[in-house]
Amino acid sequence: MMANVGAAMVVAVLGGSDPNPGLQLFPNVSNLGEGLRNPLGDSRMAQWLTVLSRNTPSLEACGALCVAYRNASAGSPLDRCRSFTRYVAPVAGGAVGAGWCFGHLDPIWLPLSGLNKSNNAPIADSGFVEWPCASEFDCSHNGDCLAGVCRCSQGWTGRRCERLDLLPVDRKKYGFTPTDPLGANRSSWGGSILSVNGVWHMWAARMDSHCGIGQWEQNSMIVHATATDVLGPYTEREVVAGVFAHEPCVTVDRRTGELLMVSVNYPITGPFSHPSVFNASGVCNCTAKCTQAAMGSRNKCRTCAHPGSHPFLPILRTAPSVAGPWTETLSPVLGDSDSNLACWINGTGALNCNCRGGGICAFSLDWKNFSSWTSFDRDPATLFVSSRPDDEDPMLWQDTDSGVWHSIQHNLEGPHMCQGQLCQVGTHQFSLDGRAWWSTGTAYTNLVEYTDGSSHLFDRRERPHMVFAENSTVPVALSNAVRPGGADGDRTFTLLQGLRGASPE
């Protein structure tokens, strides 16, 4: 069972250079990932950890050691301890014993289960220090640090402005829930959204032939949909790319209005077609019942074998405007894997792209010169992501006012197919230069509240896209691919959730 991260104890601790910083204590929670692994043996996080003690009597004592820790030689922001984890049982075959106390030097707070998955026995407890902020770094560059307190920018909240300030969802404005001409449900899987002249344009992955997300690698295509309200409902206008095309991410050159779409593809027709992969089983022909309520398990709607082996061609599509037409170009420099590519064109026409796992993976000073696109060496010596959680599905942007880079992504740590549990499904990262990325931890969960007072724990909530007010990087909404689960089975749709303080119209 997922730990209840809201059940915290507050303790005042004396010590350190700041007067009486408080502690938030969370029993049965791990900020070092789930399971029985040795955190010092995990290269993603070891460099951001320090062993404060190997014989700590309590979580409170571990927190006091975190408050007292100083490493002046490391320099800000790694000169003090921000959060802490104490093991109550040995892990990794005894390599880490009960009573070991770890301090986290980077800002991540990703509270996962501290219980043994096999028997629910306690493994770890965690907490964080409520330090006053010293700079915008301590506010995740999503707000200003004023007199030791973070004042969050629109759309963000939390002690460190690390969480999205999401509004309850109006079921009448439910995003993109496509249907066929007869009204039978179809499934969509996330959408990239831009506002142009007051109209909201979404480019989304949509499954062909009434299939759910279980058949995505056979049946996904990219469609264009529009709405007059950012939250929807969105109406499908046309198919931009037929089967197979998936994970569209659209960015605009604000100087000219030209669009760039990146996605993964293996088309059946067209100049880059490879139809032979699909000939053995064809595009899956599911029935309308597969996306209707009370349809049963998704396995009953798998009418053909999952191909499992076809490459993912990185086809670039460009258009002079939202009206099209789209021109296709193959970009070999981006490889043939499912890289979850997400790109952003800044005000000078330079391009940065983010990939699965975080950090910039491709760059060009002139996005329109495809031959100039360069794949970055992702050597940790030249590019790092602090604590590098197991993330996918990034969405990248550069704040037009501060120049700071941001990314939100889908978190795979802990259960991400939640099945009734509370899951930390969305994370946030920021970077001052695009090379050094700092993970701040949970930005949102799979829990969605509704304006009627009800709520729902979605079985899956993935493919995040921030939605901005027109001609700005002021966030107004979050877009996600969601699967309700339960009686809806494998049906999915694209959910839009507004952000507090937003005035997009």
Coordinates of C-alpha atoms in Angstrom, one line a residue:
M1 CA 0.0 0.0 0.0
M2 CA 1.3 3.5 -0.8
A3 CA 2.4 5.4 2.2
N4 CA 0.1 8.3 3.3
V5 CA 2.4 11.2 2.8
G6 CA 0.0 13.5 4.5
A7 CA 0.5 11.9 7.9
A8 CA 3.4 14.0 9.1
M9 CA 4.6 14.9 12.6
V10 CA 6.1 18.4 13.1
V11 CA 9.1 18.7 15.5
A12 CA 11.1 21.8 16.4
V13 CA 14.9 21.1 16.4
L14 CA 17.6 23.4 17.8
G15 CA 20.8 23.8 15.9
G16 CA 22.3 25.0 12.7
S17 CA 22.7 28.6 11.6
D18 CA 19.0 29.2 11.1
P19 CA 16.9 29.7 14.2
N20 CA 14.8 26.7 15.2
P21 CA 14.1 25.1 11.8
G22 CA 11.2 22.7 12.0
L23 CA 11.1 19.1 10.9
Q24 CA 8.4 17.3 9.1
L25 CA 8.5 13.6 9.9
F26 CA 6.9 10.8 7.8
P27 CA 6.9 7.3 9.2
N28 CA 6.9 4.4 6.7
V29 CA 8.0 6.8 3.9
S30 CA 11.2 6.6 1.8
N31 CA 12.8 9.5 0.0
L32 CA 15.4 7.1 -1.4
G33 CA 13.2 5.1 -3.7
E34 CA 11.2 2.0 -2.9
G35 CA 12.5 -1.5 -2.1
L36 CA 15.5 -3.1 -0.5
R37 CA 18.3 -1.6 -2.6
N38 CA 21.4 0.0 -1.2
P39 CA 21.0 3.8 -1.9
L40 CA 24.8 4.2 -1.9
G41 CA 24.9 1.6 -4.7
D42 CA 22.5 3.6 -6.9
S43 CA 24.6 5.9 -9.1
R44 CA 21.5 8.1 -9.7
M45 CA 21.4 9.3 -6.1
A46 CA 24.6 8.3 -4.3
Q47 CA 26.4 11.6 -5.1
W48 CA 23.6 13.6 -3.5
L49 CA 23.7 11.6 -0.2
T50 CA 25.8 11.7 2.9
V51 CA 25.8 9.1 5.7
L52 CA 25.0 11.1 8.8
S53 CA 25.1 8.1 11.2
R54 CA 25.1 4.3 11.2
N55 CA 23.5 4.1 14.6
T56 CA 20.7 6.6 15.0
P57 CA 18.1 5.8 17.7
S58 CA 15.1 7.6 16.1
L59 CA 13.9 9.6 13.1
E60 CA 13.9 12.7 15.2
A61 CA 17.6 12.1 16.0
C62 CA 18.3 11.6 12.3
G63 CA 16.5 14.9 11.6
A64 CA 18.7 16.7 14.2
L65 CA 21.8 15.4 12.5
C66 CA 20.5 16.7 9.1
V67 CA 20.0 20.2 10.7
A68 CA 23.5 20.2 12.1
Y69 CA 25.2 19.1 8.9
R70 CA 27.4 21.6 7.1
N71 CA 29.8 21.1 4.2
A72 CA 31.2 24.5 3.4
S73 CA 33.6 23.1 0.8
A74 CA 30.7 21.8 -1.3
G75 CA 29.3 25.3 -1.9
S76 CA 25.7 26.2 -2.3
P77 CA 23.3 24.5 -2.8
L78 CA 25.0 21.3 -1.5
D79 CA 26.4 22.8 1.7
R80 CA 23.5 21.7 3.9
C81 CA 21.1 18.8 4.4
R82 CA 17.6 19.2 3.1
S83 CA 15.9 15.9 3.8
F84 CA 16.7 12.7 5.6
T85 CA 15.9 8.9 5.7
R86 CA 16.4 6.5 8.5
Y87 CA 16.4 2.7 7.9
V88 CA 14.5 0.7 10.5
A89 CA 15.5 -2.6 9.0
P90 CA 18.6 -3.8 7.1
V91 CA 18.6 -3.7 3.3
A92 CA 20.8 -4.9 0.5
G93 CA 21.8 -8.0 2.4
G94 CA 22.9 -6.0 5.4
A95 CA 25.0 -3.5 3.4
V96 CA 22.8 -0.8 5.0
G97 CA 21.7 -1.6 8.6
A98 CA 18.9 -0.6 10.9
G99 CA 19.7 2.8 12.3
W100 CA 21.5 4.1 9.3
C101 CA 20.7 7.8 8.7
F102 CA 21.1 9.4 5.3
G103 CA 21.0 13.1 4.5
H104 CA 19.8 14.4 1.1
L105 CA 21.8 17.4 -0.2
D106 CA 19.7 18.1 -3.3
P107 CA 16.1 19.4 -3.1
I108 CA 14.2 16.3 -4.1
W109 CA 11.2 15.2 -2.0
L110 CA 9.6 12.1 -3.6
P111 CA 7.8 10.3 -0.8
L112 CA 7.4 6.7 -1.7
S113 CA 6.5 3.7 0.3
G114 CA 8.9 2.8 3.1
L115 CA 7.4 -0.7 3.5
N116 CA 8.6 -4.1 2.2
K117 CA 6.5 -4.9 -0.8
S118 CA 6.4 -8.6 0.0
N119 CA 5.2 -8.4 3.6
N120 CA 4.5 -4.7 4.4
A121 CA 7.2 -4.8 7.1
P122 CA 8.7 -1.3 7.8
I123 CA 11.9 -0.5 6.1
A124 CA 12.4 3.3 6.3
D125 CA 11.1 6.6 7.7
S126 CA 11.9 10.0 6.2
G127 CA 11.5 13.7 6.8
F128 CA 12.6 17.1 5.7
V129 CA 14.0 20.3 7.3
E130 CA 11.8 23.4 7.0
W131 CA 14.7 25.7 6.1
P132 CA 13.9 29.3 5.3
C133 CA 14.6 29.9 1.6
A134 CA 17.9 31.7 0.8
S135 CA 17.4 32.2 -3.0
E136 CA 15.1 31.3 -5.9
F137 CA 16.9 28.0 -6.0
D138 CA 15.1 27.0 -2.8
C139 CA 11.8 28.0 -4.5
S140 CA 12.4 25.6 -7.4
H141 CA 12.7 28.8 -9.6
N142 CA 8.9 28.8 -9.6
G143 CA 8.7 31.8 -7.2
D144 CA 10.6 34.5 -5.4
C145 CA 12.4 34.1 -2.1
L146 CA 11.2 37.0 0.1
A147 CA 12.4 37.3 3.8
G148 CA 13.0 33.5 3.9
V149 CA 9.6 32.5 2.5
C150 CA 8.9 31.3 -1.0
R151 CA 6.2 33.4 -2.8
C152 CA 5.1 31.1 -5.6
S153 CA 4.4 32.2 -9.2
Q154 CA 1.0 31.5 -10.8
G155 CA 0.2 27.8 -11.1
W156 CA 2.6 26.7 -8.4
T157 CA 2.3 26.0 -4.7
G158 CA 4.1 24.3 -1.8
R159 CA 6.8 25.2 0.7
R160 CA 9.3 25.2 -2.2
C161 CA 6.9 26.0 -5.0
E162 CA 7.5 22.5 -6.3
R163 CA 3.9 21.4 -6.7
L164 CA 1.3 22.4 -9.3
D165 CA -1.6 24.3 -7.9
L166 CA -4.3 22.3 -9.5
L167 CA -8.0 23.2 -9.5
P168 CA -10.9 20.8 -9.2
V169 CA -12.1 19.5 -12.6
D170 CA -15.5 20.3 -14.1
R171 CA -16.8 17.1 -15.7
K172 CA -18.4 19.2 -18.4
K173 CA -14.9 20.4 -19.4
Y174 CA -13.2 17.1 -19.5
G175 CA -10.4 17.7 -22.1
F176 CA -10.4 15.4 -25.1
T177 CA -12.7 12.4 -24.9
P178 CA -13.1 11.4 -28.6
T179 CA -16.0 9.4 -30.0
D180 CA -16.8 8.0 -33.4
P181 CA -19.7 9.4 -35.6
L182 CA -22.1 7.1 -33.8
G183 CA -21.0 8.3 -30.4
A184 CA -19.0 5.3 -29.3
N185 CA -15.9 6.0 -27.2
R186 CA -12.4 6.2 -28.7
S187 CA -9.2 6.4 -26.6
S188 CA -6.7 9.2 -26.6
W189 CA -3.3 9.3 -24.9
G190 CA -2.1 12.8 -24.0
G191 CA -2.0 16.0 -26.0
S192 CA 0.3 19.0 -26.7
I193 CA -1.6 22.3 -26.7
L194 CA -1.1 25.8 -28.0
S195 CA -3.3 28.9 -28.1
V196 CA -3.5 30.8 -31.3
N197 CA -5.8 33.8 -31.7
G198 CA -7.9 32.6 -28.8
V199 CA -8.5 29.1 -30.1
W200 CA -6.9 26.1 -28.2
H201 CA -5.2 23.6 -30.5
M202 CA -4.3 20.1 -29.3
W203 CA -2.3 17.5 -31.1
A204 CA -3.0 14.2 -29.4
A205 CA -2.3 10.5 -29.8
R206 CA -5.6 8.7 -30.5
M207 CA -6.2 4.9 -30.9
D208 CA -7.7 3.5 -34.1
S209 CA -10.7 1.1 -34.2
H210 CA -11.9 1.6 -30.6
C211 CA -8.9 0.1 -29.0
G212 CA -7.6 1.1 -25.6
I213 CA -4.0 2.0 -24.7
G214 CA -3.1 -1.7 -24.6
Q215 CA -2.9 -1.6 -28.4
W216 CA -1.0 1.6 -28.6
E217 CA 2.0 0.2 -30.6
Q218 CA -0.4 -1.1 -33.3
N219 CA -3.1 1.5 -33.3
S220 CA -1.9 4.9 -32.3
M221 CA -2.2 7.9 -34.7
I222 CA -1.9 11.7 -34.2
V223 CA -4.9 13.9 -34.5
H224 CA -5.6 17.6 -34.3
A225 CA -8.4 18.8 -32.1
T226 CA -9.6 22.3 -31.0
A227 CA -11.6 24.0 -28.3
T228 CA -12.7 27.5 -27.3
D229 CA -11.9 26.8 -23.6
V230 CA -8.5 25.6 -22.6
L231 CA -10.1 22.9 -20.5
G232 CA -12.3 21.6 -23.3
P233 CA -14.2 19.8 -24.5
Y234 CA -12.0 19.4 -27.6
T235 CA -13.3 18.3 -31.0
E236 CA -11.3 16.3 -33.4
R237 CA -10.6 18.1 -36.7
E238 CA -8.4 15.9 -38.8
V239 CA -5.8 13.1 -38.7
V240 CA -2.3 14.5 -38.9
A241 CA -0.4 11.2 -39.0
G242 CA -1.9 7.7 -39.4
V243 CA -0.8 4.5 -37.8
F244 CA 1.8 4.3 -36.3
A245 CA 2.4 7.7 -34.8
H246 CA 2.6 8.4 -31.1
E247 CA 3.8 10.9 -28.4
P248 CA 3.3 14.2 -30.3
C249 CA 5.0 17.3 -28.8
V250 CA 4.5 20.6 -30.6
T251 CA 6.5 23.7 -30.1
V252 CA 6.2 27.1 -31.9
D253 CA 8.7 29.5 -33.2
R254 CA 7.2 32.7 -31.7
R255 CA 9.0 34.9 -34.3
T256 CA 7.2 33.4 -37.3
G257 CA 4.3 31.2 -36.0
E258 CA 5.9 28.1 -37.6
L259 CA 5.3 24.8 -35.8
L260 CA 7.6 21.9 -35.1
M261 CA 6.2 18.5 -34.1
V262 CA 8.4 15.7 -32.7
S263 CA 7.0 12.2 -32.2
V264 CA 7.8 8.5 -32.6
N265 CA 6.5 6.8 -35.7
Y266 CA 6.5 3.6 -37.8
P267 CA 4.1 4.5 -40.6
I268 CA 2.2 2.0 -42.7
T269 CA 2.0 4.4 -45.7
G270 CA 4.0 7.4 -47.0
P271 CA 7.7 8.0 -47.8
F272 CA 8.9 6.5 -44.5
S273 CA 6.6 3.5 -44.5
H274 CA 7.5 0.1 -43.1
P275 CA 4.2 -1.9 -43.6
S276 CA 5.7 -5.3 -43.3
V277 CA 5.8 -5.2 -39.5
F278 CA 2.0 -4.9 -39.4
N279 CA 1.2 -7.5 -42.1
A280 CA 1.3 -10.5 -39.8
S281 CA -1.5 -9.3 -37.5
G282 CA -2.7 -6.0 -39.0
V283 CA -3.9 -3.0 -37.2
C284 CA -5.9 -4.2 -34.2
N285 CA -9.7 -4.2 -34.9
C286 CA -11.2 -3.8 -31.5
T287 CA -14.9 -3.3 -31.0
A288 CA -16.8 -0.3 -29.6
K289 CA -17.3 -2.3 -26.4
C290 CA -13.6 -2.1 -25.7
T291 CA -13.9 1.6 -24.8
Q292 CA -17.4 1.6 -23.2
A293 CA -18.0 1.4 -19.5
A294 CA -18.3 -2.1 -17.9
M295 CA -16.3 -3.7 -20.7
G296 CA -14.3 -6.0 -18.6
S297 CA -10.6 -6.6 -18.7
R298 CA -8.4 -5.1 -21.4
N299 CA -7.1 -8.5 -22.3
K300 CA -10.6 -9.3 -23.8
C301 CA -10.1 -6.5 -26.3
R302 CA -6.7 -7.6 -27.6
T303 CA -7.7 -8.8 -31.0
C304 CA -4.2 -9.1 -32.3
A305 CA -0.7 -9.7 -31.1
H306 CA 1.4 -6.8 -29.8
P307 CA 4.3 -6.4 -32.4
G308 CA 6.8 -5.7 -29.7
S309 CA 9.8 -5.3 -32.0
H310 CA 9.3 -2.4 -34.5
P311 CA 11.6 0.6 -34.3
F312 CA 10.4 4.1 -33.5
L313 CA 11.4 6.5 -36.3
P314 CA 11.9 10.1 -35.2
I315 CA 9.9 11.9 -37.9
L316 CA 10.0 15.7 -37.6
R317 CA 6.9 17.5 -38.9
T318 CA 6.8 21.2 -39.7
A319 CA 3.9 23.5 -40.6
P320 CA 3.7 27.3 -41.4
S321 CA 0.7 27.6 -39.0
V322 CA -1.8 25.6 -37.1
A323 CA -3.8 25.2 -40.3
G324 CA -0.9 23.2 -41.9
P325 CA 0.1 21.6 -44.2
W326 CA 2.6 19.4 -42.4
T327 CA 5.9 18.5 -44.0
E328 CA 7.8 15.3 -42.9
T329 CA 11.5 14.9 -42.4
L330 CA 13.4 11.9 -40.9
S331 CA 16.0 12.8 -38.3
P332 CA 18.5 9.9 -37.9
V333 CA 20.5 11.9 -35.2
L334 CA 17.6 11.2 -32.8
G335 CA 17.9 7.4 -33.0
D336 CA 15.2 4.7 -33.4
S337 CA 14.2 4.1 -29.8
D338 CA 11.2 5.3 -27.9
S339 CA 13.1 8.3 -26.6
N340 CA 10.0 10.3 -25.4
L341 CA 11.4 13.3 -27.3
A342 CA 10.2 16.8 -26.2
C343 CA 11.5 20.0 -27.8
W344 CA 11.3 23.7 -27.2
I345 CA 12.2 26.6 -29.6
N346 CA 13.4 29.7 -27.7
G347 CA 13.2 33.3 -28.7
T348 CA 16.3 33.2 -30.8
G349 CA 15.3 30.1 -32.8
A350 CA 17.6 27.8 -30.9
L351 CA 16.3 24.4 -30.1
N352 CA 16.6 22.2 -27.0
C353 CA 15.2 18.7 -26.7
N354 CA 14.6 16.6 -23.6
C355 CA 14.5 12.8 -23.6
R356 CA 13.4 9.9 -21.3
G357 CA 15.2 10.2 -18.0
G358 CA 15.7 13.9 -18.0
G359 CA 18.3 16.4 -19.3
I360 CA 18.9 17.9 -22.7
C361 CA 19.6 15.2 -25.3
A362 CA 19.6 17.3 -28.6
F363 CA 20.4 20.9 -29.5
S364 CA 20.6 23.3 -32.4
L365 CA 21.2 27.0 -32.7
D366 CA 18.8 27.0 -35.6
W367 CA 15.9 24.6 -35.4
K368 CA 15.1 24.9 -39.1
N369 CA 18.5 23.6 -40.1
F370 CA 17.9 20.0 -39.4
S371 CA 21.5 19.1 -40.4
S372 CA 22.7 21.2 -37.4
W373 CA 20.8 19.2 -34.8
T374 CA 23.3 17.6 -32.5
S375 CA 22.8 14.7 -30.1
F376 CA 24.2 15.5 -26.7
D377 CA 26.6 13.2 -24.9
R378 CA 24.7 12.2 -21.8
D379 CA 27.9 11.5 -19.8
P380 CA 27.2 12.4 -16.1
A381 CA 30.4 14.4 -16.2
T382 CA 28.9 16.9 -18.6
L383 CA 25.2 16.5 -17.9
F384 CA 23.6 15.6 -14.6
V385 CA 20.1 15.2 -13.2
S386 CA 20.2 15.3 -9.4
S387 CA 19.0 12.0 -7.8
R388 CA 17.7 11.1 -11.3
P389 CA 14.4 9.5 -10.5
D390 CA 13.1 6.9 -12.9
D391 CA 11.2 9.3 -15.2
E392 CA 9.7 9.3 -18.7
D393 CA 7.4 11.5 -20.9
P394 CA 9.2 14.8 -20.3
M395 CA 7.7 18.2 -21.3
L396 CA 10.3 20.9 -21.7
W397 CA 10.1 24.7 -21.6
Q398 CA 12.2 27.8 -21.0
D399 CA 10.6 30.6 -18.9
T400 CA 10.6 33.7 -21.1
D401 CA 11.2 36.1 -18.2
S402 CA 13.9 34.3 -16.2
G403 CA 15.5 32.1 -18.9
V404 CA 15.3 29.2 -16.5
W405 CA 14.6 25.7 -18.0
H406 CA 11.9 23.5 -16.6
S407 CA 10.6 20.1 -17.2
I408 CA 7.7 18.0 -15.9
Q409 CA 7.7 14.2 -16.4
H410 CA 5.9 11.0 -15.6
N411 CA 7.5 9.2 -12.6
L412 CA 7.9 5.5 -12.7
E413 CA 9.3 5.1 -9.1
G414 CA 6.8 3.2 -7.1
P415 CA 3.6 1.9 -8.7
H416 CA 2.7 4.0 -11.8
M417 CA -0.2 1.7 -12.6
C418 CA -1.9 2.7 -9.4
Q419 CA -5.0 0.4 -9.1
G420 CA -6.6 2.4 -6.3
Q421 CA -3.4 3.6 -4.6
L422 CA -2.1 7.2 -4.3
C423 CA 0.9 7.5 -6.6
Q424 CA 3.5 10.2 -7.0
V425 CA 3.1 10.2 -10.8
G426 CA 4.3 13.6 -11.8
T427 CA 7.8 15.2 -11.0
H428 CA 9.5 18.5 -11.8
Q429 CA 13.0 19.5 -12.6
F430 CA 14.7 22.8 -13.3
S431 CA 18.0 24.0 -14.8
L432 CA 19.8 27.3 -15.2
D433 CA 21.9 26.2 -18.2
G434 CA 20.1 23.1 -19.6
R435 CA 23.0 20.8 -18.6
A436 CA 22.7 20.7 -14.7
W437 CA 19.2 19.7 -13.7
W438 CA 17.8 19.6 -10.2
S439 CA 14.9 17.3 -9.3
T440 CA 12.4 18.8 -6.9
G441 CA 10.2 15.7 -6.5
T442 CA 6.4 15.3 -6.6
A443 CA 4.6 17.9 -8.7
Y444 CA 1.2 16.1 -8.7
T445 CA -0.4 12.8 -8.0
N446 CA -3.0 10.6 -9.6
L447 CA -5.7 12.0 -7.4
V448 CA -8.1 14.4 -9.2
E449 CA -10.8 16.3 -7.3
Y450 CA -14.0 17.4 -9.0
T451 CA -16.1 20.6 -8.7
D452 CA -19.0 18.5 -7.4
G453 CA -17.0 17.5 -4.3
S454 CA -16.1 14.0 -5.5
S455 CA -12.6 12.7 -6.4
H456 CA -11.0 9.9 -8.3
L457 CA -7.6 8.0 -8.1
F458 CA -6.8 7.4 -11.7
D459 CA -5.3 4.0 -12.6
R460 CA -2.8 5.7 -14.8
R461 CA -1.8 9.4 -15.3
E462 CA 1.0 9.9 -17.8
R463 CA 2.2 12.1 -20.7
P464 CA 2.2 15.5 -19.0
H465 CA 2.1 18.7 -21.0
M466 CA 2.0 22.2 -19.5
V467 CA -0.4 24.5 -21.2
F468 CA 0.5 28.2 -21.4
A469 CA -1.4 31.4 -21.9
E470 CA -1.0 32.7 -25.5
N471 CA 2.4 34.1 -26.4
S472 CA 3.8 33.5 -22.9
T473 CA 5.1 30.8 -20.5
V474 CA 2.5 31.6 -17.8
P475 CA 1.0 28.2 -17.0
V476 CA -2.8 27.9 -17.1
A477 CA -3.5 24.1 -17.2
L478 CA -2.0 20.6 -17.1
S479 CA -2.7 18.0 -19.8
N480 CA -2.3 14.3 -19.0
A481 CA -3.2 11.0 -20.6
V482 CA -5.4 9.1 -18.0
R483 CA -6.9 5.7 -17.6
P484 CA -9.8 5.8 -15.1
G485 CA -9.5 2.0 -14.5
G486 CA -12.2 -0.1 -12.9
A487 CA -15.3 -0.6 -15.1
D488 CA -13.8 1.6 -17.8
G489 CA -11.1 -1.1 -18.4
D490 CA -8.6 0.0 -21.0
R491 CA -10.4 3.2 -22.1
T492 CA -8.2 6.3 -21.8
F493 CA -8.7 10.0 -22.6
T494 CA -6.8 13.3 -22.3
L495 CA -7.6 15.2 -19.1
L496 CA -7.2 18.9 -18.7
Q497 CA -6.9 20.3 -15.2
G498 CA -6.8 24.1 -14.6
L499 CA -4.2 25.9 -12.5
R500 CA -5.1 28.3 -9.7
G501 CA -4.9 32.0 -10.6
A502 CA -5.0 31.3 -14.3
S503 CA -6.9 33.6 -16.6
P504 CA -6.4 32.2 -20.1
E505 CA -9.3 33.8 -21.9

